[in-house]
mmCIF file of C-alpha atoms and ligand atoms in Angstrom:
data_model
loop_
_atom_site.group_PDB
_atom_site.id
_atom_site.type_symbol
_atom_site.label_atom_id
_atom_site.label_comp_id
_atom_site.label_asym_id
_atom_site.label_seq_id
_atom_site.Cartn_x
_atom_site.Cartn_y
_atom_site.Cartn_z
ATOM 1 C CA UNK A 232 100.807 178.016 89.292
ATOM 2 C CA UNK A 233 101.374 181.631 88.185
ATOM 3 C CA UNK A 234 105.172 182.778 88.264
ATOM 4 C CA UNK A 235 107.424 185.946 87.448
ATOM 5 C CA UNK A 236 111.219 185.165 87.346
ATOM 6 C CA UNK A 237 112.846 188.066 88.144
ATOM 7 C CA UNK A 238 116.289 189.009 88.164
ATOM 8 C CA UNK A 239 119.239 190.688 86.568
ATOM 9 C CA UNK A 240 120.161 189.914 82.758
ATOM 10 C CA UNK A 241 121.830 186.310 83.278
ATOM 11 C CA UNK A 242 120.998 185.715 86.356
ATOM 12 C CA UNK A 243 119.395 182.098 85.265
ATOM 13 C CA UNK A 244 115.712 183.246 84.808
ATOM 14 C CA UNK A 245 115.866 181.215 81.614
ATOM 15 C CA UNK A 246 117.376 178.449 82.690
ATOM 16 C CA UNK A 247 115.395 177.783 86.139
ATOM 17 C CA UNK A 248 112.182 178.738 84.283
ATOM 18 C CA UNK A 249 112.514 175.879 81.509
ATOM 19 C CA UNK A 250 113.268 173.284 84.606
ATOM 20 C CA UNK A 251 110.067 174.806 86.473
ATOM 21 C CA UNK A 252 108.044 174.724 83.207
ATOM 22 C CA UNK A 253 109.266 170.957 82.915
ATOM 23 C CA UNK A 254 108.714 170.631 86.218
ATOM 24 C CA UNK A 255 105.019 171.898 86.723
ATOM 25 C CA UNK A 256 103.996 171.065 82.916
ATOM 26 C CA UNK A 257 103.328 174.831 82.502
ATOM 27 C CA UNK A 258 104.839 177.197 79.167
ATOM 28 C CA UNK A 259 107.877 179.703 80.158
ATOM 29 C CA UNK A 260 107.089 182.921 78.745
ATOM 30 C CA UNK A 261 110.075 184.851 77.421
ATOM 31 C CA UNK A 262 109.238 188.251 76.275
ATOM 32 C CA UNK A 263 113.607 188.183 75.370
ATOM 33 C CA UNK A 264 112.652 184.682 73.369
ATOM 34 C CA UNK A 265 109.955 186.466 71.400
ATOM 35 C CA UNK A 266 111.894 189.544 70.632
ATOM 36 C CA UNK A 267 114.154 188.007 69.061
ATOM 37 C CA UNK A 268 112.010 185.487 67.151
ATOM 38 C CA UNK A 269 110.487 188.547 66.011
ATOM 39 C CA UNK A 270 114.059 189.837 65.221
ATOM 40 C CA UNK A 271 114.930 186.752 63.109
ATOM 41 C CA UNK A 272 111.368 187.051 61.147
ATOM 42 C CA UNK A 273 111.981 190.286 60.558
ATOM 43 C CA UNK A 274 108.382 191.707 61.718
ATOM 44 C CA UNK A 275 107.803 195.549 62.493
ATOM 45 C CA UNK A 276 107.934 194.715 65.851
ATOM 46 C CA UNK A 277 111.471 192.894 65.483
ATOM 47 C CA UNK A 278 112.837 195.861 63.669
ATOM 48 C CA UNK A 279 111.799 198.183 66.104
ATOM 49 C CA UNK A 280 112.530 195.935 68.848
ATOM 50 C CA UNK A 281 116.488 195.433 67.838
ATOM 51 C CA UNK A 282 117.021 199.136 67.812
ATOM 52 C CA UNK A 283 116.999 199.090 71.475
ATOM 53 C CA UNK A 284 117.700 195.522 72.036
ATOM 54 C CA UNK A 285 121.283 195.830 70.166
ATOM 55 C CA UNK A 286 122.299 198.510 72.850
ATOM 56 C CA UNK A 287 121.267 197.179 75.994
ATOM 57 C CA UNK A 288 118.571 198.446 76.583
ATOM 58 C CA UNK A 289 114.663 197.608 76.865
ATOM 59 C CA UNK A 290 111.851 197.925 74.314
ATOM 60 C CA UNK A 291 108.941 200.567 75.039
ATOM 61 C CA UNK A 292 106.744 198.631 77.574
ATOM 62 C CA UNK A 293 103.763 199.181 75.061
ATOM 63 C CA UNK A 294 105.042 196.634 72.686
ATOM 64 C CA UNK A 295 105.857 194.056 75.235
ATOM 65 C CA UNK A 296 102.804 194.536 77.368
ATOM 66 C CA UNK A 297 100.543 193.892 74.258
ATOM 67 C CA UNK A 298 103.335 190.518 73.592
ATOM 68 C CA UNK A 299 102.311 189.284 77.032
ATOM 69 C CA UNK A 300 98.691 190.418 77.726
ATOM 70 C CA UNK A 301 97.921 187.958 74.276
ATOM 71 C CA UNK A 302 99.954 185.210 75.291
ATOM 72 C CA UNK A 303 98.560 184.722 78.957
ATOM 73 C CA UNK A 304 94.953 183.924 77.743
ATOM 74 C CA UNK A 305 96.677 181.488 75.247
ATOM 75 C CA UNK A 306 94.774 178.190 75.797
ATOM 76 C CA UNK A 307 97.738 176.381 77.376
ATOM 77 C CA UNK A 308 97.877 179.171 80.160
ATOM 78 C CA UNK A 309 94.539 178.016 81.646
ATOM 79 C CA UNK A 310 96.600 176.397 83.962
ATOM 80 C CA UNK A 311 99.292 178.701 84.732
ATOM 81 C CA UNK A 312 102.598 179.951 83.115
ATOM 82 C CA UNK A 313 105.938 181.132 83.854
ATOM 83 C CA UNK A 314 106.446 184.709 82.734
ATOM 84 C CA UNK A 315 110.834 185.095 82.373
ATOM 85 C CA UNK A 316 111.738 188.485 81.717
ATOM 86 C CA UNK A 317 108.631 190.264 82.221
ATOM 87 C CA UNK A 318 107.720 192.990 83.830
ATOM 88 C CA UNK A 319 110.575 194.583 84.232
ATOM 89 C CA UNK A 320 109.469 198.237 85.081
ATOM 90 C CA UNK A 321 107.171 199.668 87.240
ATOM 91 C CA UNK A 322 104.593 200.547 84.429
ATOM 92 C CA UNK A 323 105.071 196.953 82.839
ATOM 93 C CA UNK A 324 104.154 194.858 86.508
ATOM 94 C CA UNK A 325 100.982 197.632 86.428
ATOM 95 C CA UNK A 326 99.996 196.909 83.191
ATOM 96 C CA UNK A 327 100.465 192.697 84.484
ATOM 97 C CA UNK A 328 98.299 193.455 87.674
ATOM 98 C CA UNK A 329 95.860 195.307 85.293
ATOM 99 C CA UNK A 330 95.557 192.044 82.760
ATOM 100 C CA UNK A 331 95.300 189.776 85.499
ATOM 101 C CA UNK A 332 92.473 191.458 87.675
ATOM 102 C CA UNK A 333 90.553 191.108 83.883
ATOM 103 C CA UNK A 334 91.099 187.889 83.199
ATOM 104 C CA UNK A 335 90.158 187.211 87.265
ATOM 105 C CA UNK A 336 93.258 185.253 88.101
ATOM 106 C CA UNK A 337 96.188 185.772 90.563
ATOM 107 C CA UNK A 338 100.002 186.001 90.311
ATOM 108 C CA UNK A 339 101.113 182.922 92.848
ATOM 109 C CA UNK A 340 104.820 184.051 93.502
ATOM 110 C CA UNK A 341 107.790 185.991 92.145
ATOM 111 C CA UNK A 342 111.117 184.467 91.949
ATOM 112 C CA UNK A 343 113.702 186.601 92.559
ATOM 113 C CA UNK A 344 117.337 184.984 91.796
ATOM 114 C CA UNK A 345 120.225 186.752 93.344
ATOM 115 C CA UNK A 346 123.866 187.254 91.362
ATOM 116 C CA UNK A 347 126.719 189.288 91.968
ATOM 117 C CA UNK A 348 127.432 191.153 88.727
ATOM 118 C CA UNK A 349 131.000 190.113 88.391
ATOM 119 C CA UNK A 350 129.749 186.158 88.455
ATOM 120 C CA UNK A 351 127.190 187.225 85.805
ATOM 121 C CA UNK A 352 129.952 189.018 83.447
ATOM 122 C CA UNK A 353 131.315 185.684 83.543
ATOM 123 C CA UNK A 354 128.300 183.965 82.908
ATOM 124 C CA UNK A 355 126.848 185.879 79.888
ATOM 125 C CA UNK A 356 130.866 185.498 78.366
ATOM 126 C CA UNK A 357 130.198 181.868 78.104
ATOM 127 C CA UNK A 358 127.099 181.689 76.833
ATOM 128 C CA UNK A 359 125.856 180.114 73.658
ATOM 129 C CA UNK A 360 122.733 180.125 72.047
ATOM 130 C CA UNK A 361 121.257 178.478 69.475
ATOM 131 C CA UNK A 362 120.989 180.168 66.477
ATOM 132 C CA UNK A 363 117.754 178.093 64.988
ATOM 133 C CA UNK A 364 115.534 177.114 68.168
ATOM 134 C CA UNK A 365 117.079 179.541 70.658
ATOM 135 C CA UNK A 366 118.011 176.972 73.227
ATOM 136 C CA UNK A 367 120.788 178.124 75.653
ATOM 137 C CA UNK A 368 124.451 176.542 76.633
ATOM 138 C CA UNK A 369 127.675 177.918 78.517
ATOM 139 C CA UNK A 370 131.012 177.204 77.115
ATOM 140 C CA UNK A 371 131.972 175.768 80.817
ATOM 141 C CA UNK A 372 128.565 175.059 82.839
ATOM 142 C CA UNK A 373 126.566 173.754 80.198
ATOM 143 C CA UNK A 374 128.127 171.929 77.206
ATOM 144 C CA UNK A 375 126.037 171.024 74.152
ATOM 145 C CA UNK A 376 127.038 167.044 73.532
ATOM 146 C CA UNK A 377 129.059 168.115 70.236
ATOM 147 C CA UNK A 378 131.228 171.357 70.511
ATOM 148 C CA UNK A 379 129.219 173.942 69.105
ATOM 149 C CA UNK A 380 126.033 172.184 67.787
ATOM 150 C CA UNK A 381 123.076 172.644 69.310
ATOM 151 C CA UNK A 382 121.369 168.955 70.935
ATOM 152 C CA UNK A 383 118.062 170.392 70.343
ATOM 153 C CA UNK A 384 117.996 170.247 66.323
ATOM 154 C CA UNK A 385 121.733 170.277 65.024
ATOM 155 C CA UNK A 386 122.029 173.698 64.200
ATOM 156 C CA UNK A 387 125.592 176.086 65.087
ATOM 157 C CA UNK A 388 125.589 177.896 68.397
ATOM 158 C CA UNK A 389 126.306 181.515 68.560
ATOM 159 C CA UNK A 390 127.321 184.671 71.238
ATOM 160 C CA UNK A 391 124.116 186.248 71.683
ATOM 161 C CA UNK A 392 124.823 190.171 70.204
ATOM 162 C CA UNK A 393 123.839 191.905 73.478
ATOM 163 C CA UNK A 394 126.260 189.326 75.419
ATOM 164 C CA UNK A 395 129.353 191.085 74.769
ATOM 165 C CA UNK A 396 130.710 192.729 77.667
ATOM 166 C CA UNK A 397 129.877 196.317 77.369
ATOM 167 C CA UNK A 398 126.104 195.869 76.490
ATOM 168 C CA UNK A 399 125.993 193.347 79.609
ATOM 169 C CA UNK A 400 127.289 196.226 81.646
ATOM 170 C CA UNK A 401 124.806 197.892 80.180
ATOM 171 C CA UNK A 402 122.064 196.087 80.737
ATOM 172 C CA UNK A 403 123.338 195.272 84.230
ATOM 173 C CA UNK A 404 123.057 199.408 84.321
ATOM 174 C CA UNK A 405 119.519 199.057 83.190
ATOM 175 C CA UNK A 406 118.264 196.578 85.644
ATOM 176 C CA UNK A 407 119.383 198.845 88.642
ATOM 177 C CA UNK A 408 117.552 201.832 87.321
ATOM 178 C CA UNK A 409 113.986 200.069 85.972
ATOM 179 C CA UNK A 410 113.780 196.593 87.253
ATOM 180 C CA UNK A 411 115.355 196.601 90.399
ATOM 181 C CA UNK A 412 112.603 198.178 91.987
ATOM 182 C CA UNK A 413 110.103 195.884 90.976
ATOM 183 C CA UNK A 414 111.799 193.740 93.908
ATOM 184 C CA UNK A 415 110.366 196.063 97.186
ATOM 185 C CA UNK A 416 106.940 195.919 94.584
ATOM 186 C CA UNK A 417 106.177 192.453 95.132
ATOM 187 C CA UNK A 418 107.754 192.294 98.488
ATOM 188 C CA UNK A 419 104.968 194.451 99.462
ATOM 189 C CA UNK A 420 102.771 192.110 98.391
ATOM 190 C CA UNK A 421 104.166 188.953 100.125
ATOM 191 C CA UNK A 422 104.975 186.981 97.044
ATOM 192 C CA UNK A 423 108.499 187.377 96.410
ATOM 193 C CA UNK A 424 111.143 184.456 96.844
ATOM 194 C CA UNK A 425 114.735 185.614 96.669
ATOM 195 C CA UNK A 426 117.194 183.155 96.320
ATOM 196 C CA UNK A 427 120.666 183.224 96.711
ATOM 197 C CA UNK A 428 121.790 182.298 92.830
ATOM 198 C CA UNK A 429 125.612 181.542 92.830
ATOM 199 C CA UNK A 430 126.054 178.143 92.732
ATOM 200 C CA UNK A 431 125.443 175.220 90.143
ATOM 201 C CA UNK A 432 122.475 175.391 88.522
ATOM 202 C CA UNK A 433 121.387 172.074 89.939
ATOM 203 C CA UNK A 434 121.540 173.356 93.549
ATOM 204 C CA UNK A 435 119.941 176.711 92.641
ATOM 205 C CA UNK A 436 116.979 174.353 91.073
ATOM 206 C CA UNK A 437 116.894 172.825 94.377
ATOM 207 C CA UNK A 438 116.360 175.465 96.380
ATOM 208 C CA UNK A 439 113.650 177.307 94.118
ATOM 209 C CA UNK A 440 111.433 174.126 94.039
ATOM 210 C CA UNK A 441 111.955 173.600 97.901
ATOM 211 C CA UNK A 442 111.297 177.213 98.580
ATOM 212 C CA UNK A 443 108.119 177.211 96.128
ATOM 213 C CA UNK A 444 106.830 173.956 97.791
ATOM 214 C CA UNK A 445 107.375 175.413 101.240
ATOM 215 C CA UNK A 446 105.670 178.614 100.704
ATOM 216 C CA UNK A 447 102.539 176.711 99.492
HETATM 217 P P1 AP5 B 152 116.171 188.633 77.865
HETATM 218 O O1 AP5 B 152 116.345 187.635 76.814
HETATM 219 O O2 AP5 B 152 115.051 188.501 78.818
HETATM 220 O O3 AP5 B 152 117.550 188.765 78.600
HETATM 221 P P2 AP5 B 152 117.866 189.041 80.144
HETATM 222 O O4 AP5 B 152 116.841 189.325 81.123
HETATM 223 O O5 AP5 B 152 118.874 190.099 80.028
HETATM 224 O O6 AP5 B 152 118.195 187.669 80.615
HETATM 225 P P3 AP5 B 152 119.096 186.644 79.982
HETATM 226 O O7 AP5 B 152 118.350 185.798 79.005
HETATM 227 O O8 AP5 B 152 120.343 187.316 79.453
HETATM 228 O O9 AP5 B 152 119.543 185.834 81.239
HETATM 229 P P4 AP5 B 152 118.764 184.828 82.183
HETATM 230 O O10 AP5 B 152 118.535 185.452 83.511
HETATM 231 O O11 AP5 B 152 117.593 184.210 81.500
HETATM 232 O O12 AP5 B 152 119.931 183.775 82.368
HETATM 233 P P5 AP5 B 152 120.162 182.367 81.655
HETATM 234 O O13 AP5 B 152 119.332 181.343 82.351
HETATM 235 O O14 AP5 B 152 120.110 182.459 80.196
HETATM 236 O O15 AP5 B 152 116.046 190.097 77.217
HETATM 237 C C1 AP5 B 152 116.917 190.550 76.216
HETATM 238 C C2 AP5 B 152 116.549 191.950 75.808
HETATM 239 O O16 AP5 B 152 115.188 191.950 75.302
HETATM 240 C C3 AP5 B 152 116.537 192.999 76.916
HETATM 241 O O17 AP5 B 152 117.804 193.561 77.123
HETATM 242 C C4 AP5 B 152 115.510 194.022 76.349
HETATM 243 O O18 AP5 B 152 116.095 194.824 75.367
HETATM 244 C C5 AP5 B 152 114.485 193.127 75.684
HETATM 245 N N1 AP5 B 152 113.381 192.765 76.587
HETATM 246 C C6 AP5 B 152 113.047 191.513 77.011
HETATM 247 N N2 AP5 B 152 111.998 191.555 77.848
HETATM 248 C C7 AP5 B 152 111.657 192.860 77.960
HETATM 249 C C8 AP5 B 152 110.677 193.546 78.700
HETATM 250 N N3 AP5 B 152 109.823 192.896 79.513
HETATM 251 N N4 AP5 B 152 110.610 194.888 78.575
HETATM 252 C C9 AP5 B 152 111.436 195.558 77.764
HETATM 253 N N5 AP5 B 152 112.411 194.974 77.048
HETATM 254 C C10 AP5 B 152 112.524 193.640 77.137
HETATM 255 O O19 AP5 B 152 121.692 182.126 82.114
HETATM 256 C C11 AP5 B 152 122.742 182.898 81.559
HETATM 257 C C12 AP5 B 152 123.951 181.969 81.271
HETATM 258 O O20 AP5 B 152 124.472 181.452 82.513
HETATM 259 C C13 AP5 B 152 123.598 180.724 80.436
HETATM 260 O O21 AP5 B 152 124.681 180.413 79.599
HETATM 261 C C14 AP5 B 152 123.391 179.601 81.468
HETATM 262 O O22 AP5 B 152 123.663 178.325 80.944
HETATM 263 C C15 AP5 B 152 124.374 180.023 82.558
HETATM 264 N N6 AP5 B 152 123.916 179.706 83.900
HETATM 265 C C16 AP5 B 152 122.648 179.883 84.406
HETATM 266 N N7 AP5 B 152 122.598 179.521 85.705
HETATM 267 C C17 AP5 B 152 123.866 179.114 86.029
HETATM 268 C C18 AP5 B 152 124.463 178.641 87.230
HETATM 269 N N8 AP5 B 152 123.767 178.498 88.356
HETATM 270 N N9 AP5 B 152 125.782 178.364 87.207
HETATM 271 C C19 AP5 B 152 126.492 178.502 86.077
HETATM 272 N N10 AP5 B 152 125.995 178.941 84.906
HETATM 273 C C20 AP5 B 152 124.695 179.248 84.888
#
């Protein structure tokens, strides 16, 4: 199974794809997750990266198309992947289709998950992340087991520095303009699944996996 999450910034691409990766025994690709391990190691890429990260908005699709083009023909990709936050421009999903017609495989479906902005300015205000492993939390909807720790591996949770309200509208203000439009791409194509996404994130996981298995 080959899958895009798509969606605006909090929308719950992260969270549905880590259930789906669970779920299928495939790896979630976060081009956001390896940004900012880059940011934390402190690479060229990372430094680069932050620049445009720290205001909202996204990093040159060069540097994340090379991110992704290596990762796909990783050897635990053979059997698919879940790609969560990427493309997310025009240029970036030709770039994908480019990659993929090389490596002779085929995208299966793109999950689109559809949130009003003002739930997701609520959403992203919660939010917690872990400031070792990067595993994510919401003050309300998703509670780690001890205020503040993360369960994964103990370490303190922190606000994410492009979750504070202004860079959210920001990047909300972003995703119109360059990844909005990637929805009528793939619709084109017949493989996009929208899904209503307000609601808990248990019945939103419901409804993906039904509409995936459906659609088989
Ligand atoms: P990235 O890390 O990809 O951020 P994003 O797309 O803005 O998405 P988020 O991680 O903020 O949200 P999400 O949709 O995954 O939601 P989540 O499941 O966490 O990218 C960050 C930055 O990196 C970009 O701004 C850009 O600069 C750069 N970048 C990354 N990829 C790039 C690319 N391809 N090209 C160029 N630049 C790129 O959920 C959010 C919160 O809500 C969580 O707390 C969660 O617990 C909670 N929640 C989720 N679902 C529910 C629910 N149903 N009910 C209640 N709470 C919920």
């Amino acid at each position: 199974m080959r899958l895009i999450m798509l969606g605006a910034p909090g929308a719950g691409k992260g969270t549905h794809a880590l259930l789906l990766s669970k779920e299928y025994n495939i790896p979630q690709i976060s081009t956001g997750d390896i940004l900012r391990s880059h940011i934390k190691n402190e690479t060229d890429l990372g430094k680069k990266a932050k620049k445009y990260m720290d205001k909202g908005l996204l990093v040159p699709d060069e540097l994340v198309v090379e991110i992704v083009k290596k990762r796909i023909q990783e050897e635990d990709c053979k059997e698919g992947f879940i790609l969560d936050g990427f493309p997310r421009t025009i240029p970036q999903a030709e770039a994908l289709d480019k990659a993929l017609e090389e490596l002779a495989i085929a995208l299966d479906k793109v999950v689109n998950i559809d949130v009003p902005d003002e739930v997701i300015i609520k959403r992203m205000a919660g939010r917690r992340v872990c400031s070792n492993c990067g595993a994510s939390y919401h003050i309300e909807n998703k509670k780690p087991l001890k205020e503040n720790i993360c369960d994964e591996c103990g370490s303190e949770l922190k606000q994410r520095e492009d979750d504070k309200e202004e860079t959210v509208r920001k990047r909300l203000q972003v995703y119109e303009e360059q990844t909005k439009p990637l929805i009528e791409y793939y619709e084109k194509r017949g493989i996009l699944l929208t899904i209503e996404g307000d609601g808990s994130v248990e019945e939103i996981g419901n409804k993906i996996k039904n509409t995936l298995e459906v659609s088989k």
